[in-house]
PDB file of C-alpha atoms in Angstrom:
ATOM      1  CA  MET A  88      92.166  92.204  76.897  1.00 77.00           C
ATOM      2  CA  LEU A  89      89.202  92.334  79.228  1.00 83.00           C
ATOM      3  CA  LYS A  90      86.318  90.339  77.794  1.00 85.00           C
ATOM      4  CA  PRO A  91      84.026  89.030  80.534  1.00 87.00           C
ATOM      5  CA  SER A  92      81.413  86.470  79.549  1.00 89.00           C
ATOM      6  CA  LYS A  93      77.697  87.272  79.739  1.00 90.00           C
ATOM      7  CA  ASN A  94      74.835  85.361  81.268  1.00 91.00           C
ATOM      8  CA  GLN A  95      71.488  84.671  79.589  1.00 92.00           C
ATOM      9  CA  SER A  96      70.095  88.089  80.470  1.00 91.00           C
ATOM     10  CA  GLY A  97      73.156  89.852  79.044  1.00 91.00           C
ATOM     11  CA  ASN A  98      74.830  90.803  82.340  1.00 92.00           C
ATOM     12  CA  ARG A  99      78.612  90.582  82.418  1.00 91.00           C
ATOM     13  CA  ILE A 100      80.111  87.822  84.562  1.00 91.00           C
ATOM     14  CA  TYR A 101      83.579  88.677  85.914  1.00 90.00           C
ATOM     15  CA  LYS A 102      86.009  85.947  86.966  1.00 88.00           C
ATOM     16  CA  GLN A 103      88.774  86.379  89.541  1.00 84.00           C
ATOM     17  CA  GLU A 104      91.307  86.898  86.717  1.00 82.00           C
ATOM     18  CA  ASP A 105      89.121  89.678  85.285  1.00 85.00           C
ATOM     19  CA  ILE A 106      88.991  91.446  88.641  1.00 86.00           C
ATOM     20  CA  GLY A 107      92.784  91.189  88.997  1.00 83.00           C
ATOM     21  CA  LEU A 108      93.228  92.671  85.530  1.00 85.00           C
ATOM     22  CA  ILE A 109      90.838  95.516  86.384  1.00 88.00           C
ATOM     23  CA  LYS A 110      92.864  96.289  89.524  1.00 86.00           C
ATOM     24  CA  LEU A 111      96.101  96.241  87.530  1.00 85.00           C
ATOM     25  CA  ILE A 112      94.669  98.566  84.876  1.00 88.00           C
ATOM     26  CA  SER A 113      93.398 100.915  87.571  1.00 89.00           C
ATOM     27  CA  ARG A 114      96.795 101.008  89.269  1.00 87.00           C
ATOM     28  CA  LEU A 115      98.615 101.676  86.022  1.00 87.00           C
ATOM     29  CA  LEU A 116      96.234 104.470  85.028  1.00 91.00           C
ATOM     30  CA  TYR A 117      95.680 106.254  88.335  1.00 90.00           C
ATOM     31  CA  GLN A 118      98.695 105.520  90.531  1.00 87.00           C
ATOM     32  CA  GLU A 119     101.473 105.154  87.968  1.00 86.00           C
ATOM     33  CA  ARG A 120      99.856 107.703  85.623  1.00 91.00           C
ATOM     34  CA  TYR A 121     100.139 105.673  82.412  1.00 90.00           C
ATOM     35  CA  THR A 122      98.039 106.632  79.401  1.00 93.00           C
ATOM     36  CA  ILE A 123      95.512 104.043  78.234  1.00 92.00           C
ATOM     37  CA  ASP A 124      97.807 103.059  75.370  1.00 93.00           C
ATOM     38  CA  GLY A 125     100.803 102.929  77.708  1.00 91.00           C
ATOM     39  CA  ALA A 126      98.952 100.736  80.211  1.00 89.00           C
ATOM     40  CA  ARG A 127      97.831  98.440  77.395  1.00 88.00           C
ATOM     41  CA  GLN A 128     101.429  98.124  76.159  1.00 88.00           C
ATOM     42  CA  LYS A 129     102.745  97.486  79.700  1.00 86.00           C
ATOM     43  CA  ILE A 130     100.207  94.690  80.215  1.00 84.00           C
ATOM     44  CA  GLU A 131     101.003  93.158  76.824  1.00 82.00           C
ATOM     45  CA  ASP A 132     104.712  93.170  77.711  1.00 82.00           C
ATOM     46  CA  MET A 133     104.073  91.227  80.929  1.00 79.00           C
ATOM     47  CA  ASP A 134     104.087  87.430  80.644  1.00 70.00           C
ATOM     48  CA  ASP A 135     101.266  87.041  83.159  1.00 68.00           C
ATOM     49  CA  PRO A 136      99.918  90.398  84.405  1.00 59.00           C
ATOM     50  CA  ILE A 137      97.994  88.905  87.336  1.00 63.00           C
ATOM     51  CA  GLU A 138     101.059  86.990  88.537  1.00 60.00           C
ATOM     52  CA  GLN A 139     103.202  90.105  88.074  1.00 62.00           C
ATOM     53  CA  MET A 140     100.759  92.162  90.166  1.00 64.00           C
ATOM     54  CA  GLU A 141     100.830  89.551  92.948  1.00 62.00           C
ATOM     55  CA  LEU A 142     104.647  89.584  92.976  1.00 55.00           C
ATOM     56  CA  GLU A 143     104.680  93.368  93.215  1.00 61.00           C
ATOM     57  CA  LEU A 144     102.277  93.233  96.164  1.00 60.00           C
ATOM     58  CA  GLU A 145     104.459  90.661  97.926  1.00 55.00           C
ATOM     59  CA  ALA A 146     107.525  92.848  97.435  1.00 54.00           C
ATOM     60  CA  ALA A 147     105.685  95.775  98.989  1.00 59.00           C
ATOM     61  CA  THR A 148     105.175  94.008 102.330  1.00 64.00           C
ATOM     62  CA  VAL A 149     106.686  95.540 105.462  1.00 67.00           C
ATOM     63  CA  SER A 150     109.083  93.708 107.772  1.00 74.00           C
ATOM     64  CA  ALA A 151     108.200  92.902 111.375  1.00 79.00           C
ATOM     65  CA  GLU A 152     111.006  95.198 112.571  1.00 83.00           C
ATOM     66  CA  MET A 153     109.538  98.106 110.637  1.00 81.00           C
ATOM     67  CA  ILE A 154     106.091  97.442 112.106  1.00 83.00           C
ATOM     68  CA  ASP A 155     107.578  97.353 115.640  1.00 86.00           C
ATOM     69  CA  SER A 156     109.371 100.647 114.982  1.00 88.00           C
ATOM     70  CA  ILE A 157     106.173 102.264 113.720  1.00 88.00           C
ATOM     71  CA  LYS A 158     104.244 100.983 116.747  1.00 90.00           C
ATOM     72  CA  LYS A 159     106.841 102.508 119.090  1.00 92.00           C
ATOM     73  CA  GLU A 160     106.688 105.862 117.305  1.00 92.00           C
ATOM     74  CA  ILE A 161     102.896 105.868 117.494  1.00 90.00           C
ATOM     75  CA  SER A 162     103.023 105.027 121.207  1.00 90.00           C
ATOM     76  CA  ASP A 163     105.476 107.895 121.786  1.00 89.00           C
ATOM     77  CA  ILE A 164     103.202 110.296 119.899  1.00 88.00           C
ATOM     78  CA  ILE A 165     100.173 109.142 121.893  1.00 86.00           C
ATOM     79  CA  GLY A 166     102.161 109.668 125.091  1.00 86.00           C
ATOM     80  CA  LEU A 167     102.966 113.241 124.054  1.00 84.00           C
ATOM     81  CA  LEU A 168      99.350 113.928 123.135  1.00 84.00           C
ATOM     82  CA  GLU A 169      98.077 112.597 126.463  1.00 83.00           C
ATOM     83  CA  ARG A 170     100.295 114.941 128.482  1.00 80.00           C
ATOM     84  CA  ASP A 171      98.656 117.875 130.171  1.00 73.00           C
ATOM     85  CA  PRO A 172      99.304 120.894 127.926  1.00 69.00           C
ATOM     86  CA  MET A 173      99.346 123.156 130.984  1.00 72.00           C
ATOM     87  CA  ALA A 174     102.070 121.154 132.712  1.00 65.00           C
ATOM     88  CA  VAL A 175     105.469 122.796 132.782  1.00 62.00           C
ATOM     89  CA  ASP A 176     108.381 120.673 131.598  1.00 60.00           C
ATOM     90  CA  LYS A 177     111.098 120.670 134.246  1.00 57.00           C
ATOM     91  CA  GLY A 178     113.809 120.258 131.625  1.00 53.00           C
ATOM     92  CA  ASP A 179     112.810 123.401 129.706  1.00 54.00           C
ATOM     93  CA  ASN A 180     114.009 126.009 132.251  1.00 53.00           C
ATOM     94  CA  LYS A 181     115.755 128.716 130.231  1.00 53.00           C
ATOM     95  CA  GLY A 182     116.644 131.208 132.788  1.00 48.00           C
TER      96      GLY A 182
END
């Protein structure tokens, strides 16, 4: 599947499509834990593996609302971390 051309000195020349295929193979092998034969079969079953990979990346994007929610949670955590650990919370009186 991956057959990059070579220059006059014998060095491999990778095109953008080759790099996309390498990334797809890497993801299938290391993230999705396919065997080499399984990854090969998965790529052969795809009509256009590079286009398929791009569609999967687009589907994995996060909405603006989710980003805002994450930002708020991070701000709250930072606020808690910036508090003086020796300060006594007035709402925690148990006696």
